[in-house]
């Protein structure tokens, strides 16, 4: 375990098991369809990579860069789309993939932008859903792997100041790392 991590919340094995389950559900729910799966970077890149390999459908993949945090441990309150998708999603079934749904600000903004392009449907798949009173939108996940509390979680794509994304597990960051 990394020395900056206080404890492991979800092991590599638990994550793999949860993704297998979600992948099967998405596959079953989309039989005969060819969804466009859109990962919101950077946080979703590890999850996206494992998730799409557990989905047995003919699908297209794309990525969008949306940022809401900066390098602080609290949300900045703004969402910037720094890179858009290239895929034409009109009339298609879209699944947005996120690493974490916190206030839901990012997903609400992304969903609004993508909805304007008239897809047949939009669903949301998140690795983690933060159980918090700070949700600013009614946007919720259609598929999720785990609920998490208000701890600062890192690993498996999630960062603090761009670090820890490459940890194979999801862990709780020691308070002293982000409170100084
Ligand atoms: C994180 C995360 C989500 C968002 C969730 O992104 O990846 O996109 O915050 O928070 P919200 O529900 O309160 O909007 P971040 O802006 O940190 O960028 P990153 O994906 O590059 O880490």
Tab-separated table of C-alpha atoms and ligand atoms in Angstrom:
chain	number	residue	atom	x	y	z
A	1	UNK	CA	0.000	0.000	0.000
A	2	UNK	CA	1.232	3.545	-0.821
A	3	UNK	CA	2.472	5.348	2.307
A	4	UNK	CA	0.109	8.312	1.650
A	5	UNK	CA	-2.907	5.994	1.777
A	6	UNK	CA	-4.619	5.474	5.144
A	7	UNK	CA	-6.597	2.354	4.170
A	8	UNK	CA	-7.799	0.401	1.172
A	9	UNK	CA	-11.505	0.866	0.468
A	10	UNK	CA	-11.865	-1.449	-2.542
A	11	UNK	CA	-9.259	-3.979	-3.596
A	12	UNK	CA	-8.282	-4.769	-7.145
A	13	UNK	CA	-10.321	-7.989	-6.914
A	14	UNK	CA	-13.456	-6.248	-5.588
A	15	UNK	CA	-13.254	-3.662	-8.377
A	16	UNK	CA	-12.842	-6.360	-11.039
A	17	UNK	CA	-15.839	-8.281	-9.685
A	18	UNK	CA	-18.061	-5.161	-9.595
A	19	UNK	CA	-17.082	-4.216	-13.157
A	20	UNK	CA	-17.869	-7.712	-14.406
A	21	UNK	CA	-21.366	-7.427	-12.909
A	22	UNK	CA	-21.991	-3.924	-14.331
A	23	UNK	CA	-20.596	-4.940	-17.733
A	24	UNK	CA	-23.011	-7.854	-17.906
A	25	UNK	CA	-25.946	-5.639	-16.927
A	26	UNK	CA	-25.058	-3.081	-19.605
A	27	UNK	CA	-24.669	-5.877	-22.167
A	28	UNK	CA	-28.048	-7.407	-21.256
A	29	UNK	CA	-29.818	-4.020	-21.199
A	30	UNK	CA	-28.518	-3.123	-24.676
A	31	UNK	CA	-29.046	-6.360	-26.578
A	32	UNK	CA	-29.189	-5.608	-30.299
A	33	UNK	CA	-27.978	-2.014	-29.801
A	34	UNK	CA	-24.646	-0.349	-30.551
A	35	UNK	CA	-24.096	2.280	-27.866
A	36	UNK	CA	-21.552	5.086	-27.903
A	37	UNK	CA	-19.575	4.888	-24.669
A	38	UNK	CA	-18.064	8.223	-23.620
A	39	UNK	CA	-15.414	8.406	-20.900
A	40	UNK	CA	-14.971	11.672	-19.014
A	41	UNK	CA	-11.241	12.216	-18.638
A	42	UNK	CA	-9.021	12.067	-16.894
A	43	UNK	CA	-10.475	10.195	-13.936
A	44	UNK	CA	-12.407	7.563	-15.899
A	45	UNK	CA	-9.557	6.224	-18.024
A	46	UNK	CA	-8.749	3.131	-15.939
A	47	UNK	CA	-12.402	2.270	-15.255
A	48	UNK	CA	-13.350	2.848	-18.903
A	49	UNK	CA	-10.602	0.543	-20.083
A	50	UNK	CA	-11.739	-2.343	-17.877
A	51	UNK	CA	-15.465	-1.642	-18.295
A	52	UNK	CA	-15.526	-1.702	-22.106
A	53	UNK	CA	-13.754	-5.064	-22.078
A	54	UNK	CA	-16.536	-6.457	-19.908
A	55	UNK	CA	-19.249	-5.205	-22.296
A	56	UNK	CA	-20.030	-7.680	-25.072
A	57	UNK	CA	-21.628	-5.344	-27.575
A	58	UNK	CA	-20.698	-3.745	-30.844
A	59	UNK	CA	-19.967	-0.226	-29.557
A	60	UNK	CA	-18.116	3.008	-30.313
A	61	UNK	CA	-15.845	4.723	-27.782
A	62	UNK	CA	-15.025	8.376	-27.332
A	63	UNK	CA	-13.664	10.706	-24.669
A	64	UNK	CA	-14.408	14.138	-23.326
A	65	UNK	CA	-12.244	16.203	-20.999
A	66	UNK	CA	-14.288	17.997	-18.360
A	67	UNK	CA	-12.741	19.527	-15.282
A	68	UNK	CA	-14.411	20.715	-12.132
A	69	UNK	CA	-11.841	20.498	-9.331
A	70	UNK	CA	-8.419	22.008	-10.071
A	71	UNK	CA	-5.854	20.846	-7.541
A	72	UNK	CA	-7.953	21.458	-4.458
A	73	UNK	CA	-9.809	18.926	-2.324
A	74	UNK	CA	-13.073	20.845	-2.717
A	75	UNK	CA	-15.104	21.503	-5.864
A	76	UNK	CA	-14.428	24.843	-7.555
A	77	UNK	CA	-18.031	25.160	-8.659
A	78	UNK	CA	-17.305	25.494	-12.379
A	79	UNK	CA	-17.148	22.922	-15.175
A	80	UNK	CA	-14.953	23.436	-18.239
A	81	UNK	CA	-15.140	21.202	-21.309
A	82	UNK	CA	-11.549	21.170	-22.533
A	83	UNK	CA	-11.968	18.482	-25.205
A	84	UNK	CA	-15.182	17.476	-26.947
A	85	UNK	CA	-16.093	14.116	-28.522
A	86	UNK	CA	-15.626	13.564	-32.278
A	87	UNK	CA	-18.520	11.110	-32.631
A	88	UNK	CA	-21.900	12.144	-34.026
A	89	UNK	CA	-24.295	10.873	-31.337
A	90	UNK	CA	-27.587	11.934	-32.973
A	91	UNK	CA	-30.044	9.043	-32.747
A	92	UNK	CA	-27.591	6.855	-30.823
A	93	UNK	CA	-27.689	5.325	-27.356
A	94	UNK	CA	-25.063	7.045	-25.207
A	95	UNK	CA	-23.471	5.789	-22.001
A	96	UNK	CA	-21.372	8.349	-20.115
A	97	UNK	CA	-18.629	6.821	-17.968
A	98	UNK	CA	-17.337	8.626	-14.872
A	99	UNK	CA	-14.984	7.647	-12.070
A	100	UNK	CA	-16.911	9.489	-9.370
A	101	UNK	CA	-20.221	11.257	-9.004
A	102	UNK	CA	-19.781	13.775	-6.200
A	103	UNK	CA	-21.889	16.957	-6.368
A	104	UNK	CA	-23.090	15.738	-9.825
A	105	UNK	CA	-22.138	19.138	-11.248
A	106	UNK	CA	-19.850	17.666	-13.937
A	107	UNK	CA	-22.323	15.055	-15.113
A	108	UNK	CA	-25.230	17.496	-15.126
A	109	UNK	CA	-23.225	19.828	-17.387
A	110	UNK	CA	-22.002	17.018	-19.654
A	111	UNK	CA	-25.465	15.481	-19.913
A	112	UNK	CA	-26.992	18.835	-20.880
A	113	UNK	CA	-24.356	19.397	-23.580
A	114	UNK	CA	-24.807	15.902	-25.034
A	115	UNK	CA	-28.635	15.950	-24.804
A	116	UNK	CA	-28.709	18.983	-27.103
A	117	UNK	CA	-27.271	16.743	-29.851
A	118	UNK	CA	-30.398	14.582	-29.844
A	119	UNK	CA	-29.147	11.105	-28.954
A	120	UNK	CA	-31.767	8.328	-28.692
A	121	UNK	CA	-30.925	7.925	-25.002
A	122	UNK	CA	-28.315	8.934	-22.405
A	123	UNK	CA	-27.319	6.790	-19.455
A	124	UNK	CA	-24.671	7.273	-16.811
A	125	UNK	CA	-22.272	4.676	-15.478
A	126	UNK	CA	-20.065	5.625	-12.543
A	127	UNK	CA	-17.471	3.672	-10.624
A	128	UNK	CA	-18.152	5.529	-7.371
A	129	UNK	CA	-21.162	7.471	-6.142
A	130	UNK	CA	-20.450	9.756	-3.218
A	131	UNK	CA	-23.138	9.695	-0.565
A	132	UNK	CA	-23.229	13.399	0.204
A	133	UNK	CA	-25.674	16.181	0.964
A	134	UNK	CA	-23.756	18.396	-1.489
A	135	UNK	CA	-25.443	17.132	-4.676
A	136	UNK	CA	-26.345	20.158	-6.823
A	137	UNK	CA	-28.296	18.261	-9.482
A	138	UNK	CA	-30.930	15.541	-9.714
A	139	UNK	CA	-28.717	13.732	-12.254
A	140	UNK	CA	-27.993	10.222	-10.931
A	141	UNK	CA	-26.211	7.114	-12.158
A	142	UNK	CA	-28.037	4.354	-14.053
A	143	UNK	CA	-25.161	1.982	-13.302
A	144	UNK	CA	-22.716	2.212	-10.419
A	145	UNK	CA	-20.148	-0.046	-8.838
A	146	UNK	CA	-19.857	1.341	-5.294
A	147	UNK	CA	-21.185	3.993	-2.927
A	148	UNK	CA	-18.539	5.905	-0.963
A	149	UNK	CA	-18.689	8.246	2.017
A	150	UNK	CA	-17.160	11.693	2.313
A	151	UNK	CA	-13.555	10.448	2.544
A	152	UNK	CA	-10.967	11.651	0.034
A	153	UNK	CA	-10.514	8.660	-2.265
A	154	UNK	CA	-7.668	8.065	-4.712
A	155	UNK	CA	-6.447	5.326	-7.007
A	156	UNK	CA	-7.785	3.389	-10.008
A	157	UNK	CA	-7.903	6.656	-12.012
A	158	UNK	CA	-8.781	9.021	-9.159
A	159	UNK	CA	-6.185	11.623	-8.226
A	160	UNK	CA	-5.178	14.193	-5.706
A	161	UNK	CA	-3.147	16.913	-7.464
A	162	UNK	CA	-2.660	14.501	-10.403
A	163	UNK	CA	-1.030	11.818	-8.231
A	164	UNK	CA	-2.148	8.304	-7.226
A	165	UNK	CA	-4.150	7.623	-10.440
A	166	UNK	CA	-2.051	4.520	-11.120
A	167	UNK	CA	-2.828	2.718	-7.841
A	168	UNK	CA	-4.490	-0.623	-8.587
A	169	UNK	CA	-6.951	-0.227	-5.686
A	170	UNK	CA	-9.160	2.589	-4.345
A	171	UNK	CA	-7.875	3.955	-1.054
A	172	UNK	CA	-8.555	6.717	1.428
A	173	UNK	CA	-5.899	9.433	1.331
A	174	UNK	CA	-4.302	10.430	4.639
A	175	UNK	CA	-5.725	13.732	5.826
A	176	UNK	CA	-2.267	15.279	6.306
A	177	UNK	CA	-1.616	14.998	2.556
A	178	UNK	CA	-4.389	17.405	1.578
A	179	UNK	CA	-4.715	19.454	4.786
A	180	UNK	CA	-1.585	21.523	5.266
B	1	LIG	C1	-13.628	14.690	-10.913
B	1	LIG	C2	-14.261	13.395	-11.364
B	1	LIG	C3	-15.586	13.847	-11.911
B	1	LIG	C4	-15.923	15.038	-11.049
B	1	LIG	C5	-16.949	14.633	-10.024
B	1	LIG	O1	-13.050	15.284	-12.026
B	1	LIG	O2	-13.483	12.744	-12.328
B	1	LIG	O3	-15.476	14.233	-13.256
B	1	LIG	O4	-14.717	15.463	-10.419
B	1	LIG	O5	-17.312	15.706	-9.213
B	1	LIG	P1	-18.723	16.425	-9.263
B	1	LIG	O6	-19.774	15.361	-9.279
B	1	LIG	O7	-18.722	17.214	-7.970
B	1	LIG	O8	-18.771	17.314	-10.475
B	1	LIG	P2	-11.886	16.356	-11.980
B	1	LIG	O9	-12.446	17.697	-12.382
B	1	LIG	O10	-11.157	16.254	-10.679
B	1	LIG	O11	-10.934	15.938	-13.154
B	1	LIG	P3	-10.154	14.555	-13.424
B	1	LIG	O12	-11.185	13.605	-13.982
B	1	LIG	O13	-9.121	14.943	-14.432
B	1	LIG	O14	-9.538	14.058	-12.143
